[in-house]
Amino acid sequence: MSYPISGKNYDKAVEDLKECFGREKMLIKVYVRDLLKLVIENAKDTSKVSFVDLVTSLTSQIRNLAELGVTSDKCAQI
């Protein structure tokens, strides 16, 4: 959707963007899937990631989940 540039349209534009891109349940599934994939892939002998890259990737995924309100106690179900 397109809105003319003005302060009064800001809230409408933000709401539309949240509807389009802010599907939290889907984002949580994607981040958890990517996190598990990273751990599983690194457990294989054939595709080792450097420690620095692994920590960076894990930190990024965990930070993304935390931003969506997912904490370690909520992940116990996984």
PDB file of C-alpha atoms in Angstrom:
ATOM      1  CA  MET A   1       0.000   0.000   0.000  1.00  0.00           C
ATOM      2  CA  SER A   2       1.054   3.500  -0.623  1.00  0.00           C
ATOM      3  CA  TYR A   3       0.415   6.560   1.478  1.00  0.00           C
ATOM      4  CA  PRO A   4       1.232  10.197   0.788  1.00  0.00           C
ATOM      5  CA  ILE A   5       4.146  11.334   2.920  1.00  0.00           C
ATOM      6  CA  SER A   6       2.723  13.021   6.000  1.00  0.00           C
ATOM      7  CA  GLY A   7       2.770  12.604   9.748  1.00  0.00           C
ATOM      8  CA  LYS A   8      -0.875  11.592   9.892  1.00  0.00           C
ATOM      9  CA  ASN A   9      -0.224   8.550   7.679  1.00  0.00           C
ATOM     10  CA  TYR A  10       2.695   7.264   9.759  1.00  0.00           C
ATOM     11  CA  ASP A  11       0.620   5.056  12.083  1.00  0.00           C
ATOM     12  CA  LYS A  12      -1.309   3.580   9.140  1.00  0.00           C
ATOM     13  CA  ALA A  13       1.898   2.773   7.281  1.00  0.00           C
ATOM     14  CA  VAL A  14       3.498   1.153  10.345  1.00  0.00           C
ATOM     15  CA  GLU A  15       0.388  -0.950  10.951  1.00  0.00           C
ATOM     16  CA  ASP A  16       0.350  -2.143   7.329  1.00  0.00           C
ATOM     17  CA  LEU A  17       4.034  -3.073   7.512  1.00  0.00           C
ATOM     18  CA  LYS A  18       3.464  -5.009  10.729  1.00  0.00           C
ATOM     19  CA  GLU A  19       0.595  -6.926   9.111  1.00  0.00           C
ATOM     20  CA  CYS A  20       2.678  -7.728   6.065  1.00  0.00           C
ATOM     21  CA  PHE A  21       6.033  -8.547   7.665  1.00  0.00           C
ATOM     22  CA  GLY A  22       5.382  -9.017  11.368  1.00  0.00           C
ATOM     23  CA  ARG A  23       4.001 -12.532  11.488  1.00  0.00           C
ATOM     24  CA  GLU A  24       5.565 -13.424  14.820  1.00  0.00           C
ATOM     25  CA  LYS A  25       4.677 -17.126  14.932  1.00  0.00           C
ATOM     26  CA  MET A  26       6.120 -17.668  11.479  1.00  0.00           C
ATOM     27  CA  LEU A  27       9.258 -15.680  12.331  1.00  0.00           C
ATOM     28  CA  ILE A  28       9.750 -17.699  15.519  1.00  0.00           C
ATOM     29  CA  LYS A  29       9.496 -20.957  13.569  1.00  0.00           C
ATOM     30  CA  VAL A  30      12.022 -19.714  11.015  1.00  0.00           C
ATOM     31  CA  TYR A  31      14.513 -18.547  13.665  1.00  0.00           C
ATOM     32  CA  VAL A  32      14.220 -21.796  15.657  1.00  0.00           C
ATOM     33  CA  ARG A  33      14.591 -23.856  12.489  1.00  0.00           C
ATOM     34  CA  ASP A  34      17.695 -21.905  11.471  1.00  0.00           C
ATOM     35  CA  LEU A  35      19.132 -22.219  14.974  1.00  0.00           C
ATOM     36  CA  LEU A  36      18.637 -25.993  15.044  1.00  0.00           C
ATOM     37  CA  LYS A  37      19.979 -26.350  11.505  1.00  0.00           C
ATOM     38  CA  LEU A  38      23.117 -24.456  12.486  1.00  0.00           C
ATOM     39  CA  VAL A  39      23.710 -26.719  15.482  1.00  0.00           C
ATOM     40  CA  ILE A  40      23.015 -29.926  13.530  1.00  0.00           C
ATOM     41  CA  GLU A  41      25.217 -28.897  10.604  1.00  0.00           C
ATOM     42  CA  ASN A  42      28.068 -28.024  12.943  1.00  0.00           C
ATOM     43  CA  ALA A  43      27.774 -31.426  14.640  1.00  0.00           C
ATOM     44  CA  LYS A  44      28.679 -33.133  11.356  1.00  0.00           C
ATOM     45  CA  ASP A  45      32.350 -33.787  10.760  1.00  0.00           C
ATOM     46  CA  THR A  46      32.150 -32.588   7.166  1.00  0.00           C
ATOM     47  CA  SER A  47      30.886 -29.048   7.696  1.00  0.00           C
ATOM     48  CA  LYS A  48      32.570 -27.430  10.651  1.00  0.00           C
ATOM     49  CA  VAL A  49      32.045 -23.706  11.063  1.00  0.00           C
ATOM     50  CA  SER A  50      34.746 -21.628  12.712  1.00  0.00           C
ATOM     51  CA  PHE A  51      34.110 -20.969  16.393  1.00  0.00           C
ATOM     52  CA  VAL A  52      33.811 -17.224  15.841  1.00  0.00           C
ATOM     53  CA  ASP A  53      31.287 -17.676  13.015  1.00  0.00           C
ATOM     54  CA  LEU A  54      29.326 -20.192  15.084  1.00  0.00           C
ATOM     55  CA  VAL A  55      29.112 -17.875  18.096  1.00  0.00           C
ATOM     56  CA  THR A  56      28.156 -14.942  15.860  1.00  0.00           C
ATOM     57  CA  SER A  57      25.387 -16.924  14.165  1.00  0.00           C
ATOM     58  CA  LEU A  58      24.064 -18.409  17.404  1.00  0.00           C
ATOM     59  CA  THR A  59      24.071 -15.006  19.091  1.00  0.00           C
ATOM     60  CA  SER A  60      22.207 -13.482  16.170  1.00  0.00           C
ATOM     61  CA  GLN A  61      19.513 -16.184  16.153  1.00  0.00           C
ATOM     62  CA  ILE A  62      19.073 -16.027  19.936  1.00  0.00           C
ATOM     63  CA  ARG A  63      18.867 -12.230  19.818  1.00  0.00           C
ATOM     64  CA  ASN A  64      16.211 -12.436  17.079  1.00  0.00           C
ATOM     65  CA  LEU A  65      14.153 -14.839  19.192  1.00  0.00           C
ATOM     66  CA  ALA A  66      14.550 -12.685  22.303  1.00  0.00           C
ATOM     67  CA  GLU A  67      13.310  -9.677  20.337  1.00  0.00           C
ATOM     68  CA  LEU A  68      10.115 -11.648  19.662  1.00  0.00           C
ATOM     69  CA  GLY A  69       9.735 -12.473  23.359  1.00  0.00           C
ATOM     70  CA  VAL A  70      11.061 -16.035  23.157  1.00  0.00           C
ATOM     71  CA  THR A  71      13.188 -16.851  26.196  1.00  0.00           C
ATOM     72  CA  SER A  72      15.034 -19.992  27.255  1.00  0.00           C
ATOM     73  CA  ASP A  73      12.192 -21.079  29.551  1.00  0.00           C
ATOM     74  CA  LYS A  74       9.746 -20.861  26.637  1.00  0.00           C
ATOM     75  CA  CYS A  75      12.095 -22.971  24.508  1.00  0.00           C
ATOM     76  CA  ALA A  76      12.020 -25.861  26.969  1.00  0.00           C
ATOM     77  CA  GLN A  77       9.127 -27.253  24.924  1.00  0.00           C
ATOM     78  CA  ILE A  78      11.419 -27.633  21.918  1.00  0.00           C
TER      79      ILE A  78
END
